[in-house]
CSV table of C-alpha atoms in Angstrom, one decimal:
chain,number,residue,atom,x,y,z
A,19,MET,CA,7.4,-25.8,-7.2
A,20,LYS,CA,9.6,-27.5,-5.2
A,21,LEU,CA,8.6,-30.3,-2.7
A,22,ALA,CA,9.2,-30.6,1.2
A,23,PHE,CA,8.2,-32.5,3.5
A,24,SER,CA,8.1,-31.8,7.6
A,25,THR,CA,10.1,-33.9,10.1
A,26,LEU,CA,6.8,-34.0,12.1
A,27,GLY,CA,5.8,-36.9,10.0
A,28,VAL,CA,9.1,-39.0,10.8
A,29,PRO,CA,9.9,-38.1,14.9
A,30,GLY,CA,13.1,-38.1,16.2
A,31,LEU,CA,14.4,-39.4,12.9
A,32,PRO,CA,18.2,-38.0,12.4
A,33,VAL,CA,19.3,-35.8,10.3
A,34,PRO,CA,21.1,-38.2,8.0
A,35,ASP,CA,18.0,-40.5,7.6
A,36,VAL,CA,16.0,-37.6,6.8
A,37,LEU,CA,18.2,-36.4,4.5
A,38,ALA,CA,18.6,-40.1,3.0
A,39,LEU,CA,14.6,-40.2,2.8
A,40,ALA,CA,14.3,-36.7,0.9
A,41,SER,CA,17.1,-38.0,-1.9
A,42,GLU,CA,15.2,-41.3,-2.3
A,43,HIS,CA,12.0,-40.2,-3.0
A,44,GLY,CA,12.9,-37.0,-4.9
A,45,TYR,CA,12.0,-34.2,-2.3
A,46,HIS,CA,14.2,-31.0,-2.6
A,47,GLY,CA,13.9,-30.0,1.0
A,48,VAL,CA,12.8,-30.6,4.5
A,49,GLU,CA,10.8,-28.5,7.0
A,50,LEU,CA,12.7,-29.1,10.2
A,51,ARG,CA,10.6,-29.1,13.6
A,52,ALA,CA,12.3,-27.2,16.1
A,53,HIS,CA,11.7,-29.0,19.4
A,54,PRO,CA,14.2,-30.5,21.9
A,55,GLU,CA,12.6,-33.7,21.8
A,56,GLY,CA,14.0,-34.0,17.7
A,57,PRO,CA,17.4,-33.6,16.6
A,58,VAL,CA,16.9,-29.9,15.8
A,59,HIS,CA,16.5,-27.0,17.8
A,60,PRO,CA,17.5,-24.0,19.4
A,61,GLY,CA,19.6,-25.4,22.1
A,62,LEU,CA,22.4,-26.7,19.8
A,63,SER,CA,25.6,-26.0,19.8
A,64,PRO,CA,27.7,-23.9,17.0
A,65,ALA,CA,29.5,-27.2,16.4
A,66,GLU,CA,26.1,-29.3,16.2
A,67,ARG,CA,24.6,-26.5,13.9
A,68,ALA,CA,27.6,-26.4,11.9
A,69,ASP,CA,27.2,-30.0,11.4
A,70,VAL,CA,23.6,-30.1,10.6
A,71,ALA,CA,24.6,-27.2,7.7
A,72,ALA,CA,27.0,-29.5,6.4
A,73,LEU,CA,24.6,-32.3,6.1
A,74,PHE,CA,22.0,-30.6,4.0
A,75,ARG,CA,24.9,-28.8,1.9
A,76,GLY,CA,26.3,-32.6,1.3
A,77,SER,CA,23.2,-33.7,0.3
A,78,GLY,CA,22.0,-31.5,-1.9
A,79,ILE,CA,18.6,-30.9,0.1
A,80,GLU,CA,17.3,-27.9,1.1
A,81,PRO,CA,16.8,-26.9,4.9
A,82,LEU,CA,13.2,-25.1,4.0
A,83,CYS,CA,12.5,-24.1,7.4
A,84,VAL,CA,12.9,-23.8,11.1
A,85,ALA,CA,9.3,-24.7,12.8
A,86,GLY,CA,9.0,-23.1,15.9
A,87,TYR,CA,6.3,-23.0,18.6
A,88,ALA,CA,6.6,-19.5,19.4
A,89,ARG,CA,3.0,-18.1,19.8
A,90,VAL,CA,3.2,-14.6,18.5
A,91,ALA,CA,-0.6,-13.3,19.6
A,92,ALA,CA,-0.7,-14.8,23.0
A,93,PRO,CA,-1.0,-13.0,26.0
A,94,GLY,CA,1.8,-12.1,28.4
A,95,ASP,CA,5.2,-10.2,28.2
A,96,ASP,CA,6.7,-9.6,24.8
A,97,ALA,CA,9.9,-10.4,26.1
A,98,ALA,CA,9.6,-13.8,26.6
A,99,VAL,CA,8.3,-14.3,22.7
A,100,LEU,CA,10.7,-12.2,21.7
A,101,GLY,CA,13.6,-14.4,22.8
A,102,GLU,CA,12.1,-17.4,21.5
A,103,LEU,CA,11.7,-15.8,18.2
A,104,ARG,CA,15.3,-14.2,18.5
A,105,GLY,CA,16.5,-18.1,19.2
A,106,LEU,CA,14.5,-19.5,16.1
A,107,LEU,CA,15.8,-16.8,13.7
A,108,ARG,CA,19.6,-17.4,14.8
A,109,LEU,CA,18.9,-21.5,14.2
A,110,ALA,CA,17.3,-20.6,11.1
A,111,HIS,CA,20.4,-18.6,10.1
A,112,ASP,CA,23.1,-21.2,11.3
A,113,LEU,CA,21.7,-23.9,9.2
A,114,GLY,CA,21.2,-21.8,6.1
A,115,ALA,CA,17.2,-22.2,6.2
A,116,PRO,CA,15.3,-19.4,4.5
A,117,PHE,CA,12.1,-19.3,7.0
A,118,VAL,CA,10.9,-19.7,10.3
A,119,ARG,CA,7.5,-20.7,11.3
A,120,VAL,CA,5.5,-19.4,14.1
A,121,PHE,CA,1.9,-19.9,15.4
A,122,PRO,CA,-1.0,-17.4,16.7
A,123,GLY,CA,-1.8,-18.7,19.8
A,124,GLY,CA,-4.1,-15.7,20.5
A,125,GLU,CA,-6.6,-15.6,23.5
A,126,GLY,CA,-8.9,-12.8,24.4
A,127,PRO,CA,-10.7,-10.4,22.0
A,128,ARG,CA,-9.6,-10.4,18.4
A,129,GLU,CA,-8.3,-7.3,18.2
A,130,GLU,CA,-6.3,-7.3,21.5
A,131,ALA,CA,-4.7,-10.7,19.8
A,132,ASP,CA,-4.1,-8.9,16.4
A,133,ALA,CA,-2.4,-5.9,17.7
A,134,ILE,CA,-0.1,-8.0,20.3
A,135,ALA,CA,0.7,-10.0,17.1
A,136,ALA,CA,1.9,-7.4,14.9
A,137,ARG,CA,3.5,-5.7,17.3
A,138,ARG,CA,5.8,-8.4,18.1
A,139,LEU,CA,6.1,-9.9,14.6
A,140,GLY,CA,7.1,-6.0,13.5
A,141,THR,CA,9.8,-5.7,16.3
A,142,ALA,CA,11.4,-9.2,15.3
A,143,ALA,CA,11.4,-8.0,11.9
A,144,GLU,CA,14.6,-5.7,11.9
A,145,ASP,CA,15.8,-9.0,13.8
A,146,ALA,CA,14.9,-11.2,11.0
A,147,SER,CA,16.3,-8.6,8.3
A,148,ALA,CA,19.7,-8.3,9.9
A,149,LEU,CA,20.3,-12.5,9.9
A,150,GLY,CA,18.5,-12.8,6.0
A,151,VAL,CA,15.7,-14.9,7.5
A,152,ARG,CA,11.8,-14.4,6.9
A,153,ILE,CA,9.2,-15.1,9.6
A,154,LEU,CA,6.3,-16.7,8.4
A,155,LEU,CA,2.5,-16.8,10.6
A,156,GLU,CA,1.0,-19.8,9.8
A,157,THR,CA,-2.9,-20.3,9.1
A,158,HIS,CA,-3.5,-22.0,12.9
A,159,ASP,CA,-5.5,-21.9,15.6
A,160,SER,CA,-7.1,-18.6,16.8
A,161,HIS,CA,-6.0,-17.3,13.1
A,162,ARG,CA,-6.6,-20.3,10.7
A,163,THR,CA,-7.6,-18.5,7.8
A,164,GLY,CA,-6.2,-16.2,5.3
A,165,ALA,CA,-8.3,-13.3,6.4
A,166,ASP,CA,-7.1,-13.4,9.9
A,167,ALA,CA,-3.8,-13.7,9.2
A,168,ILE,CA,-3.8,-10.7,7.2
A,169,ARG,CA,-5.0,-8.8,9.6
A,170,VAL,CA,-1.8,-9.2,11.6
A,171,LEU,CA,0.3,-9.2,8.4
A,172,GLY,CA,-1.2,-6.2,6.7
A,173,PRO,CA,-0.1,-3.8,9.9
A,174,VAL,CA,3.4,-5.0,10.3
A,175,GLY,CA,4.0,-4.8,6.5
A,176,HIS,CA,7.4,-5.6,6.3
A,177,ARG,CA,9.2,-7.9,3.8
A,178,GLN,CA,10.9,-10.0,5.9
A,179,VAL,CA,7.2,-11.3,7.8
A,180,GLY,CA,4.9,-13.1,5.7
A,181,ALA,CA,2.4,-15.9,5.9
A,182,LEU,CA,2.6,-20.0,6.0
A,183,TRP,CA,-0.5,-21.5,4.4
A,184,ASP,CA,-1.8,-24.4,6.3
A,185,VAL,CA,-4.7,-26.1,4.1
A,186,MET,CA,-6.0,-27.9,6.3
A,187,HIS,CA,-6.8,-24.7,8.8
A,188,THR,CA,-8.1,-22.7,6.0
A,189,TRP,CA,-10.4,-25.6,4.9
A,190,LEU,CA,-11.6,-25.9,9.0
A,191,GLY,CA,-12.2,-22.1,8.9
A,192,GLY,CA,-14.6,-22.4,6.2
A,193,GLU,CA,-12.4,-20.5,3.7
A,194,GLN,CA,-11.8,-21.7,-0.1
A,195,PRO,CA,-8.6,-21.9,-1.8
A,196,ALA,CA,-8.8,-19.2,-4.0
A,197,GLN,CA,-10.1,-16.7,-1.2
A,198,THR,CA,-6.8,-17.7,0.7
A,199,TYR,CA,-4.6,-17.2,-2.2
A,200,ALA,CA,-6.0,-13.9,-2.6
A,201,ALA,CA,-5.5,-12.4,1.2
A,202,LEU,CA,-2.0,-14.3,1.4
A,203,ALA,CA,-0.5,-13.8,-1.9
A,204,PRO,CA,1.8,-11.3,-1.7
A,205,GLN,CA,2.9,-12.4,1.7
A,206,LEU,CA,3.1,-15.6,1.0
A,207,GLY,CA,6.2,-17.8,1.7
A,208,TYR,CA,5.3,-21.4,1.4
A,209,VAL,CA,1.7,-23.6,1.5
A,210,GLN,CA,1.8,-26.7,4.0
A,211,VAL,CA,-0.3,-29.7,2.1
A,212,LYS,CA,-1.7,-32.5,3.9
A,213,ASP,CA,-4.7,-34.8,4.2
A,214,ILE,CA,-7.5,-35.5,6.5
A,215,ALA,CA,-10.3,-38.0,6.9
A,216,SER,CA,-13.2,-35.0,8.0
A,217,VAL,CA,-13.7,-32.2,10.1
A,218,GLU,CA,-13.8,-34.9,13.2
A,219,ASP,CA,-11.2,-37.3,12.6
A,220,THR,CA,-7.4,-35.2,11.6
A,221,THR,CA,-5.8,-38.0,11.5
A,222,PRO,CA,-3.4,-37.7,8.5
A,223,LEU,CA,-3.5,-39.8,5.2
A,224,PRO,CA,-2.0,-40.5,2.3
A,225,LEU,CA,-2.2,-37.7,0.2
A,226,GLY,CA,-5.2,-37.5,-2.1
A,227,ALA,CA,-7.0,-40.3,0.5
A,228,GLY,CA,-8.8,-37.4,2.3
A,229,VAL,CA,-11.1,-34.7,1.6
A,230,LEU,CA,-8.9,-31.6,1.8
A,231,PRO,CA,-9.5,-29.5,-1.5
A,232,LEU,CA,-5.3,-30.2,-2.6
A,233,THR,CA,-6.5,-30.1,-6.4
A,234,GLU,CA,-7.9,-26.8,-5.5
A,235,CYS,CA,-5.2,-25.2,-4.0
A,236,VAL,CA,-2.6,-26.5,-6.6
A,237,GLU,CA,-5.0,-25.1,-9.1
A,238,VAL,CA,-4.9,-21.5,-7.1
A,239,LEU,CA,-1.3,-21.4,-7.2
A,240,SER,CA,-0.5,-22.4,-10.7
A,241,ARG,CA,-3.3,-19.9,-12.0
A,242,GLY,CA,-1.8,-17.1,-9.7
A,243,GLY,CA,1.8,-17.5,-11.5
A,244,TRP,CA,3.3,-18.6,-8.0
A,245,ASP,CA,6.2,-20.9,-7.8
A,246,GLY,CA,7.0,-21.5,-4.6
A,247,TRP,CA,7.4,-24.8,-2.2
A,248,LEU,CA,4.5,-27.1,-1.5
A,249,CYS,CA,5.4,-29.0,1.9
A,250,TRP,CA,4.0,-32.4,3.1
A,251,GLU,CA,3.2,-32.1,7.0
A,252,TYR,CA,2.2,-35.5,7.9
A,253,GLU,CA,1.4,-35.2,11.7
A,254,LYS,CA,2.5,-38.5,12.6
A,255,ARG,CA,4.0,-37.0,16.0
A,256,TRP,CA,0.5,-36.6,17.5
A,257,TYR,CA,-1.3,-39.7,15.7
A,258,GLU,CA,0.5,-43.1,16.6
A,259,GLN,CA,-1.9,-45.0,14.9
A,260,ALA,CA,-1.1,-43.3,11.5
A,261,ALA,CA,0.6,-44.8,8.6
A,262,PRO,CA,4.5,-44.7,9.0
A,263,LEU,CA,5.4,-41.9,6.7
A,264,PRO,CA,8.2,-43.0,4.8
A,265,GLY,CA,6.3,-46.1,2.9
A,266,LEU,CA,4.2,-43.1,1.7
A,267,LEU,CA,6.6,-40.5,0.6
A,268,ALA,CA,7.1,-41.6,-3.1
A,269,ALA,CA,3.5,-41.9,-3.5
A,270,GLY,CA,2.9,-38.6,-1.9
A,271,ARG,CA,5.4,-37.0,-4.6
A,272,ASP,CA,3.6,-38.7,-7.6
A,273,HIS,CA,0.5,-37.3,-6.0
A,274,LEU,CA,1.7,-33.6,-6.0
A,275,VAL,CA,3.4,-33.8,-9.2
A,276,ARG,CA,0.4,-35.1,-11.0
A,277,LEU,CA,-1.5,-32.2,-9.5
A,278,LEU,CA,1.1,-29.6,-10.8
A,279,GLY,CA,0.9,-31.5,-14.3
A,280,GLU,CA,-3.2,-31.3,-14.3
A,281,ALA,CA,-2.8,-27.5,-13.2
A,282,ALA,CA,0.0,-26.3,-15.7
């Protein structure tokens, strides 16, 4: 499996500095938070996009994903959500990233939220296919477990629409790693790893210092023969009191490598 980290852990850090961190600490890729307060977002000009893509090519680090904030199950007009999603797909294509992350964001009756999300993802799948980018629905908020996500992904049934497994949210949803993997394996794009102290305290911790079942997750993935990406999503942007990520990257990589070795 390849290792990446999210720029959510280094808010506002310029792309060259992010790539230097990845190279220095042995990470293969970077998940790019796509938000106007950071250096990568859909508002970049064609020249700016080309510059970012060139930086990645020159570094040997892969742009794993454009992590957007489109909420595909949210109530309201489809056009605005689809417009946002198509902007993210074009950005990912221009940067050379294989994935775009979206959130569910459903409200109201479960069946209605599922239907809204499936309809929008099915529509956007054709755009994703044309651009060679895959849309990944993250296990998050209204659809935090694999069982929740598959209710949407099953009806979509398109190769360019899959799942992003956030191990914290499936754990908070009471789902065991084996259950999540069984639900998502055919559609799994990659896995976000992290660690926290408890249900009540989700402040990010160094990998291995908290309660999340990272060992079990890696074992399940290894037994299944899955060889995709593990991406450390350290939510520094939302928790100012958390320790700075750069000083944790080396130990985090070592922890994941150790788990992979033990599971092999």
